[in-house]
Amino acid sequence: MSDSDVTVSIFERIGGSATIDHLVESFYARMDALPEARPARSVHPEDLTTTKQVLKRYLTEWTGGPKLYSVEKGHPRLRQRHMHFAIGDAERDAWLLCMRGALGETVTDTTARQDLDQALSRLADWMRNR
C-alpha cells in the first residue's frame, strides 16, 4: 500500500478532538453573541451544556473520528430529530454564519476548512423543513 492509498479523514486533517471541542465552543459562543444568530439560537435550549456535548460527539463521528455519537444515540436521523423545529432559510443562514465563523477561528488547514464548510453547508441546507 502506498501513501497515496491512505485516506486521511477530515477529523485528522483539522486536528482531531481538540479542534472539534474548540469549534463547538466557538460556534455556540457566536450563537449567544451575534444578533444575526437569533433565528437559530431560539430553537436551542437556554442551557447549552448537553447540546454542546451532543454536537461534539456528532461532529467527531461525522468527520471520521471515533464513533462517539452512534453508540449512544444510534443512527443520527438528523432531519427526523429536528423536524419539530421550524428550520427555514433564516435559521439555516444563522446557523451557517456561526459555524463559518467558528471554522475560520479554529480550522487552520485552508483546504480542510473549505471541504468541511461545503459539507456542513449541504447538511444545513438539507435540514430545512419550512
mmCIF file with all atom_site columns, C-alpha atoms in Angstrom:
data_model
loop_
_atom_site.group_PDB
_atom_site.id
_atom_site.type_symbol
_atom_site.label_atom_id
_atom_site.label_alt_id
_atom_site.label_comp_id
_atom_site.label_asym_id
_atom_site.label_entity_id
_atom_site.label_seq_id
_atom_site.pdbx_PDB_ins_code
_atom_site.Cartn_x
_atom_site.Cartn_y
_atom_site.Cartn_z
_atom_site.occupancy
_atom_site.B_iso_or_equiv
_atom_site.pdbx_formal_charge
_atom_site.auth_seq_id
_atom_site.auth_comp_id
_atom_site.auth_asym_id
_atom_site.auth_atom_id
_atom_site.pdbx_PDB_model_num
ATOM 1   C CA . MET A 1 1   ? 0.000   0.000  0.000  1.00 0.00 ? 1   MET A CA 1
ATOM 2   C CA . SER A 1 2   ? 1.431   3.359  -0.982 1.00 0.00 ? 2   SER A CA 1
ATOM 3   C CA . ASP A 1 3   ? 0.985   6.650  0.856  1.00 0.00 ? 3   ASP A CA 1
ATOM 4   C CA . SER A 1 4   ? -1.420  7.760  -1.881 1.00 0.00 ? 4   SER A CA 1
ATOM 5   C CA . ASP A 1 5   ? -3.730  4.850  -0.953 1.00 0.00 ? 5   ASP A CA 1
ATOM 6   C CA . VAL A 1 6   ? -4.208  6.124  2.593  1.00 0.00 ? 6   VAL A CA 1
ATOM 7   C CA . THR A 1 7   ? -7.229  8.344  3.107  1.00 0.00 ? 7   THR A CA 1
ATOM 8   C CA . VAL A 1 8   ? -6.934  10.902 5.881  1.00 0.00 ? 8   VAL A CA 1
ATOM 9   C CA . SER A 1 9   ? -10.255 11.834 7.478  1.00 0.00 ? 9   SER A CA 1
ATOM 10  C CA . ILE A 1 10  ? -11.432 15.405 7.924  1.00 0.00 ? 10  ILE A CA 1
ATOM 11  C CA . PHE A 1 11  ? -11.232 14.686 11.665 1.00 0.00 ? 11  PHE A CA 1
ATOM 12  C CA . GLU A 1 12  ? -7.499  14.087 11.367 1.00 0.00 ? 12  GLU A CA 1
ATOM 13  C CA . ARG A 1 13  ? -6.962  16.908 8.877  1.00 0.00 ? 13  ARG A CA 1
ATOM 14  C CA . ILE A 1 14  ? -8.482  19.521 11.191 1.00 0.00 ? 14  ILE A CA 1
ATOM 15  C CA . GLY A 1 15  ? -6.638  18.400 14.323 1.00 0.00 ? 15  GLY A CA 1
ATOM 16  C CA . GLY A 1 16  ? -8.932  15.866 15.971 1.00 0.00 ? 16  GLY A CA 1
ATOM 17  C CA . SER A 1 17  ? -10.841 16.166 19.231 1.00 0.00 ? 17  SER A CA 1
ATOM 18  C CA . ALA A 1 18  ? -9.203  19.371 20.417 1.00 0.00 ? 18  ALA A CA 1
ATOM 19  C CA . THR A 1 19  ? -10.303 21.185 17.265 1.00 0.00 ? 19  THR A CA 1
ATOM 20  C CA . ILE A 1 20  ? -13.830 19.747 17.406 1.00 0.00 ? 20  ILE A CA 1
ATOM 21  C CA . ASP A 1 21  ? -14.140 20.896 21.030 1.00 0.00 ? 21  ASP A CA 1
ATOM 22  C CA . HIS A 1 22  ? -12.901 24.395 20.178 1.00 0.00 ? 22  HIS A CA 1
ATOM 23  C CA . LEU A 1 23  ? -15.116 24.530 17.070 1.00 0.00 ? 23  LEU A CA 1
ATOM 24  C CA . VAL A 1 24  ? -18.277 23.720 19.027 1.00 0.00 ? 24  VAL A CA 1
ATOM 25  C CA . GLU A 1 25  ? -17.441 26.154 21.837 1.00 0.00 ? 25  GLU A CA 1
ATOM 26  C CA . SER A 1 26  ? -16.744 28.925 19.310 1.00 0.00 ? 26  SER A CA 1
ATOM 27  C CA . PHE A 1 27  ? -19.913 28.076 17.381 1.00 0.00 ? 27  PHE A CA 1
ATOM 28  C CA . TYR A 1 28  ? -22.172 28.387 20.429 1.00 0.00 ? 28  TYR A CA 1
ATOM 29  C CA . ALA A 1 29  ? -20.365 31.486 21.691 1.00 0.00 ? 29  ALA A CA 1
ATOM 30  C CA . ARG A 1 30  ? -21.217 33.105 18.367 1.00 0.00 ? 30  ARG A CA 1
ATOM 31  C CA . MET A 1 31  ? -24.802 31.919 18.638 1.00 0.00 ? 31  MET A CA 1
ATOM 32  C CA . ASP A 1 32  ? -25.093 33.633 22.011 1.00 0.00 ? 32  ASP A CA 1
ATOM 33  C CA . ALA A 1 33  ? -23.276 36.813 20.937 1.00 0.00 ? 33  ALA A CA 1
ATOM 34  C CA . LEU A 1 34  ? -24.474 37.615 17.425 1.00 0.00 ? 34  LEU A CA 1
ATOM 35  C CA . PRO A 1 35  ? -27.884 39.245 16.994 1.00 0.00 ? 35  PRO A CA 1
ATOM 36  C CA . GLU A 1 36  ? -27.981 37.719 13.499 1.00 0.00 ? 36  GLU A CA 1
ATOM 37  C CA . ALA A 1 37  ? -27.891 34.266 15.106 1.00 0.00 ? 37  ALA A CA 1
ATOM 38  C CA . ARG A 1 38  ? -31.222 34.683 16.928 1.00 0.00 ? 38  ARG A CA 1
ATOM 39  C CA . PRO A 1 39  ? -33.241 32.605 14.437 1.00 0.00 ? 39  PRO A CA 1
ATOM 40  C CA . ALA A 1 40  ? -31.002 29.587 15.062 1.00 0.00 ? 40  ALA A CA 1
ATOM 41  C CA . ARG A 1 41  ? -30.327 30.241 18.742 1.00 0.00 ? 41  ARG A CA 1
ATOM 42  C CA . SER A 1 42  ? -34.057 30.417 19.504 1.00 0.00 ? 42  SER A CA 1
ATOM 43  C CA . VAL A 1 43  ? -34.537 26.726 18.710 1.00 0.00 ? 43  VAL A CA 1
ATOM 44  C CA . HIS A 1 44  ? -31.875 25.692 21.237 1.00 0.00 ? 44  HIS A CA 1
ATOM 45  C CA . PRO A 1 45  ? -32.339 25.306 24.993 1.00 0.00 ? 45  PRO A CA 1
ATOM 46  C CA . GLU A 1 46  ? -31.175 28.125 27.253 1.00 0.00 ? 46  GLU A CA 1
ATOM 47  C CA . ASP A 1 47  ? -28.577 25.842 28.859 1.00 0.00 ? 47  ASP A CA 1
ATOM 48  C CA . LEU A 1 48  ? -26.363 24.545 26.052 1.00 0.00 ? 48  LEU A CA 1
ATOM 49  C CA . THR A 1 49  ? -24.284 22.116 28.126 1.00 0.00 ? 49  THR A CA 1
ATOM 50  C CA . THR A 1 50  ? -25.913 18.931 26.826 1.00 0.00 ? 50  THR A CA 1
ATOM 51  C CA . THR A 1 51  ? -26.362 20.333 23.319 1.00 0.00 ? 51  THR A CA 1
ATOM 52  C CA . LYS A 1 52  ? -22.641 21.106 23.085 1.00 0.00 ? 52  LYS A CA 1
ATOM 53  C CA . GLN A 1 53  ? -21.693 17.594 24.156 1.00 0.00 ? 53  GLN A CA 1
ATOM 54  C CA . VAL A 1 54  ? -24.054 16.033 21.616 1.00 0.00 ? 54  VAL A CA 1
ATOM 55  C CA . LEU A 1 55  ? -22.704 18.224 18.791 1.00 0.00 ? 55  LEU A CA 1
ATOM 56  C CA . LYS A 1 56  ? -19.108 17.421 19.755 1.00 0.00 ? 56  LYS A CA 1
ATOM 57  C CA . ARG A 1 57  ? -19.834 13.699 19.647 1.00 0.00 ? 57  ARG A CA 1
ATOM 58  C CA . TYR A 1 58  ? -21.778 14.008 16.388 1.00 0.00 ? 58  TYR A CA 1
ATOM 59  C CA . LEU A 1 59  ? -19.104 16.087 14.614 1.00 0.00 ? 59  LEU A CA 1
ATOM 60  C CA . THR A 1 60  ? -16.349 13.785 15.844 1.00 0.00 ? 60  THR A CA 1
ATOM 61  C CA . GLU A 1 61  ? -18.025 10.784 14.247 1.00 0.00 ? 61  GLU A CA 1
ATOM 62  C CA . TRP A 1 62  ? -19.342 12.648 11.175 1.00 0.00 ? 62  TRP A CA 1
ATOM 63  C CA . THR A 1 63  ? -15.836 13.898 10.307 1.00 0.00 ? 63  THR A CA 1
ATOM 64  C CA . GLY A 1 64  ? -14.343 10.401 10.559 1.00 0.00 ? 64  GLY A CA 1
ATOM 65  C CA . GLY A 1 65  ? -13.211 10.269 14.163 1.00 0.00 ? 65  GLY A CA 1
ATOM 66  C CA . PRO A 1 66  ? -14.172 7.774  16.846 1.00 0.00 ? 66  PRO A CA 1
ATOM 67  C CA . LYS A 1 67  ? -17.786 6.592  16.911 1.00 0.00 ? 67  LYS A CA 1
ATOM 68  C CA . LEU A 1 68  ? -18.977 8.596  19.908 1.00 0.00 ? 68  LEU A CA 1
ATOM 69  C CA . TYR A 1 69  ? -22.453 9.591  18.741 1.00 0.00 ? 69  TYR A CA 1
ATOM 70  C CA . SER A 1 70  ? -23.995 6.444  17.269 1.00 0.00 ? 70  SER A CA 1
ATOM 71  C CA . VAL A 1 71  ? -23.011 4.189  20.172 1.00 0.00 ? 71  VAL A CA 1
ATOM 72  C CA . GLU A 1 72  ? -25.108 6.410  22.443 1.00 0.00 ? 72  GLU A CA 1
ATOM 73  C CA . LYS A 1 73  ? -27.876 7.690  20.190 1.00 0.00 ? 73  LYS A CA 1
ATOM 74  C CA . GLY A 1 74  ? -27.994 5.268  17.265 1.00 0.00 ? 74  GLY A CA 1
ATOM 75  C CA . HIS A 1 75  ? -28.323 6.474  13.686 1.00 0.00 ? 75  HIS A CA 1
ATOM 76  C CA . PRO A 1 76  ? -28.247 10.293 13.600 1.00 0.00 ? 76  PRO A CA 1
ATOM 77  C CA . ARG A 1 77  ? -31.580 10.704 11.728 1.00 0.00 ? 77  ARG A CA 1
ATOM 78  C CA . LEU A 1 78  ? -30.879 14.440 11.780 1.00 0.00 ? 78  LEU A CA 1
ATOM 79  C CA . ARG A 1 79  ? -33.946 15.576 9.850  1.00 0.00 ? 79  ARG A CA 1
ATOM 80  C CA . GLN A 1 80  ? -36.224 13.436 11.973 1.00 0.00 ? 80  GLN A CA 1
ATOM 81  C CA . ARG A 1 81  ? -34.632 14.655 15.215 1.00 0.00 ? 81  ARG A CA 1
ATOM 82  C CA . HIS A 1 82  ? -35.007 18.289 14.108 1.00 0.00 ? 82  HIS A CA 1
ATOM 83  C CA . MET A 1 83  ? -38.428 18.059 12.431 1.00 0.00 ? 83  MET A CA 1
ATOM 84  C CA . HIS A 1 84  ? -40.253 19.572 15.417 1.00 0.00 ? 84  HIS A CA 1
ATOM 85  C CA . PHE A 1 85  ? -38.187 22.764 14.972 1.00 0.00 ? 85  PHE A CA 1
ATOM 86  C CA . ALA A 1 86  ? -39.136 25.215 12.245 1.00 0.00 ? 86  ALA A CA 1
ATOM 87  C CA . ILE A 1 87  ? -35.989 25.422 10.131 1.00 0.00 ? 87  ILE A CA 1
ATOM 88  C CA . GLY A 1 88  ? -36.190 27.741 7.170  1.00 0.00 ? 88  GLY A CA 1
ATOM 89  C CA . ASP A 1 89  ? -33.707 29.898 5.300  1.00 0.00 ? 89  ASP A CA 1
ATOM 90  C CA . ALA A 1 90  ? -33.250 32.308 8.243  1.00 0.00 ? 90  ALA A CA 1
ATOM 91  C CA . GLU A 1 91  ? -32.418 29.517 10.689 1.00 0.00 ? 91  GLU A CA 1
ATOM 92  C CA . ARG A 1 92  ? -30.099 27.813 8.195  1.00 0.00 ? 92  ARG A CA 1
ATOM 93  C CA . ASP A 1 93  ? -28.330 31.076 7.394  1.00 0.00 ? 93  ASP A CA 1
ATOM 94  C CA . ALA A 1 94  ? -27.898 31.975 11.075 1.00 0.00 ? 94  ALA A CA 1
ATOM 95  C CA . TRP A 1 95  ? -26.532 28.504 11.830 1.00 0.00 ? 95  TRP A CA 1
ATOM 96  C CA . LEU A 1 96  ? -24.092 28.729 8.927  1.00 0.00 ? 96  LEU A CA 1
ATOM 97  C CA . LEU A 1 97  ? -22.992 32.236 9.941  1.00 0.00 ? 97  LEU A CA 1
ATOM 98  C CA . CYS A 1 98  ? -21.977 30.927 13.362 1.00 0.00 ? 98  CYS A CA 1
ATOM 99  C CA . MET A 1 99  ? -20.426 27.740 12.006 1.00 0.00 ? 99  MET A CA 1
ATOM 100 C CA . ARG A 1 100 ? -18.405 29.536 9.346  1.00 0.00 ? 100 ARG A CA 1
ATOM 101 C CA . GLY A 1 101 ? -17.091 31.996 11.899 1.00 0.00 ? 101 GLY A CA 1
ATOM 102 C CA . ALA A 1 102 ? -16.143 29.124 14.191 1.00 0.00 ? 102 ALA A CA 1
ATOM 103 C CA . LEU A 1 103 ? -14.476 27.249 11.320 1.00 0.00 ? 103 LEU A CA 1
ATOM 104 C CA . GLY A 1 104 ? -12.445 30.346 10.456 1.00 0.00 ? 104 GLY A CA 1
ATOM 105 C CA . GLU A 1 105 ? -11.326 30.646 14.060 1.00 0.00 ? 105 GLU A CA 1
ATOM 106 C CA . THR A 1 106 ? -10.466 27.010 14.679 1.00 0.00 ? 106 THR A CA 1
ATOM 107 C CA . VAL A 1 107 ? -9.502  25.177 11.471 1.00 0.00 ? 107 VAL A CA 1
ATOM 108 C CA . THR A 1 108 ? -6.112  26.331 10.208 1.00 0.00 ? 108 THR A CA 1
ATOM 109 C CA . ASP A 1 109 ? -5.848  23.978 7.201  1.00 0.00 ? 109 ASP A CA 1
ATOM 110 C CA . THR A 1 110 ? -7.482  26.029 4.438  1.00 0.00 ? 110 THR A CA 1
ATOM 111 C CA . THR A 1 111 ? -8.391  23.071 2.232  1.00 0.00 ? 111 THR A CA 1
ATOM 112 C CA . ALA A 1 112 ? -9.828  21.080 5.136  1.00 0.00 ? 112 ALA A CA 1
ATOM 113 C CA . ARG A 1 113 ? -11.803 24.147 6.257  1.00 0.00 ? 113 ARG A CA 1
ATOM 114 C CA . GLN A 1 114 ? -13.238 24.597 2.752  1.00 0.00 ? 114 GLN A CA 1
ATOM 115 C CA . ASP A 1 115 ? -14.109 20.896 2.498  1.00 0.00 ? 115 ASP A CA 1
ATOM 116 C CA . LEU A 1 116 ? -15.810 20.956 5.889  1.00 0.00 ? 116 LEU A CA 1
ATOM 117 C CA . ASP A 1 117 ? -17.639 24.184 5.061  1.00 0.00 ? 117 ASP A CA 1
ATOM 118 C CA . GLN A 1 118 ? -19.017 22.663 1.849  1.00 0.00 ? 118 GLN A CA 1
ATOM 119 C CA . ALA A 1 119 ? -20.182 19.519 3.636  1.00 0.00 ? 119 ALA A CA 1
ATOM 120 C CA . LEU A 1 120 ? -21.758 21.487 6.507  1.00 0.00 ? 120 LEU A CA 1
ATOM 121 C CA . SER A 1 121 ? -23.440 23.858 4.038  1.00 0.00 ? 121 SER A CA 1
ATOM 122 C CA . ARG A 1 122 ? -25.056 20.908 2.234  1.00 0.00 ? 122 ARG A CA 1
ATOM 123 C CA . LEU A 1 123 ? -26.120 19.453 5.572  1.00 0.00 ? 123 LEU A CA 1
ATOM 124 C CA . ALA A 1 124 ? -27.598 22.756 6.781  1.00 0.00 ? 124 ALA A CA 1
ATOM 125 C CA . ASP A 1 125 ? -29.472 23.220 3.526  1.00 0.00 ? 125 ASP A CA 1
ATOM 126 C CA . TRP A 1 126 ? -30.867 19.671 3.744  1.00 0.00 ? 126 TRP A CA 1
ATOM 127 C CA . MET A 1 127 ? -32.125 20.317 7.312  1.00 0.00 ? 127 MET A CA 1
ATOM 128 C CA . ARG A 1 128 ? -34.608 22.976 6.145  1.00 0.00 ? 128 ARG A CA 1
ATOM 129 C CA . ASN A 1 129 ? -38.189 21.863 6.686  1.00 0.00 ? 129 ASN A CA 1
ATOM 130 C CA . ARG A 1 130 ? -40.096 25.103 6.071  1.00 0.00 ? 130 ARG A CA 1
#
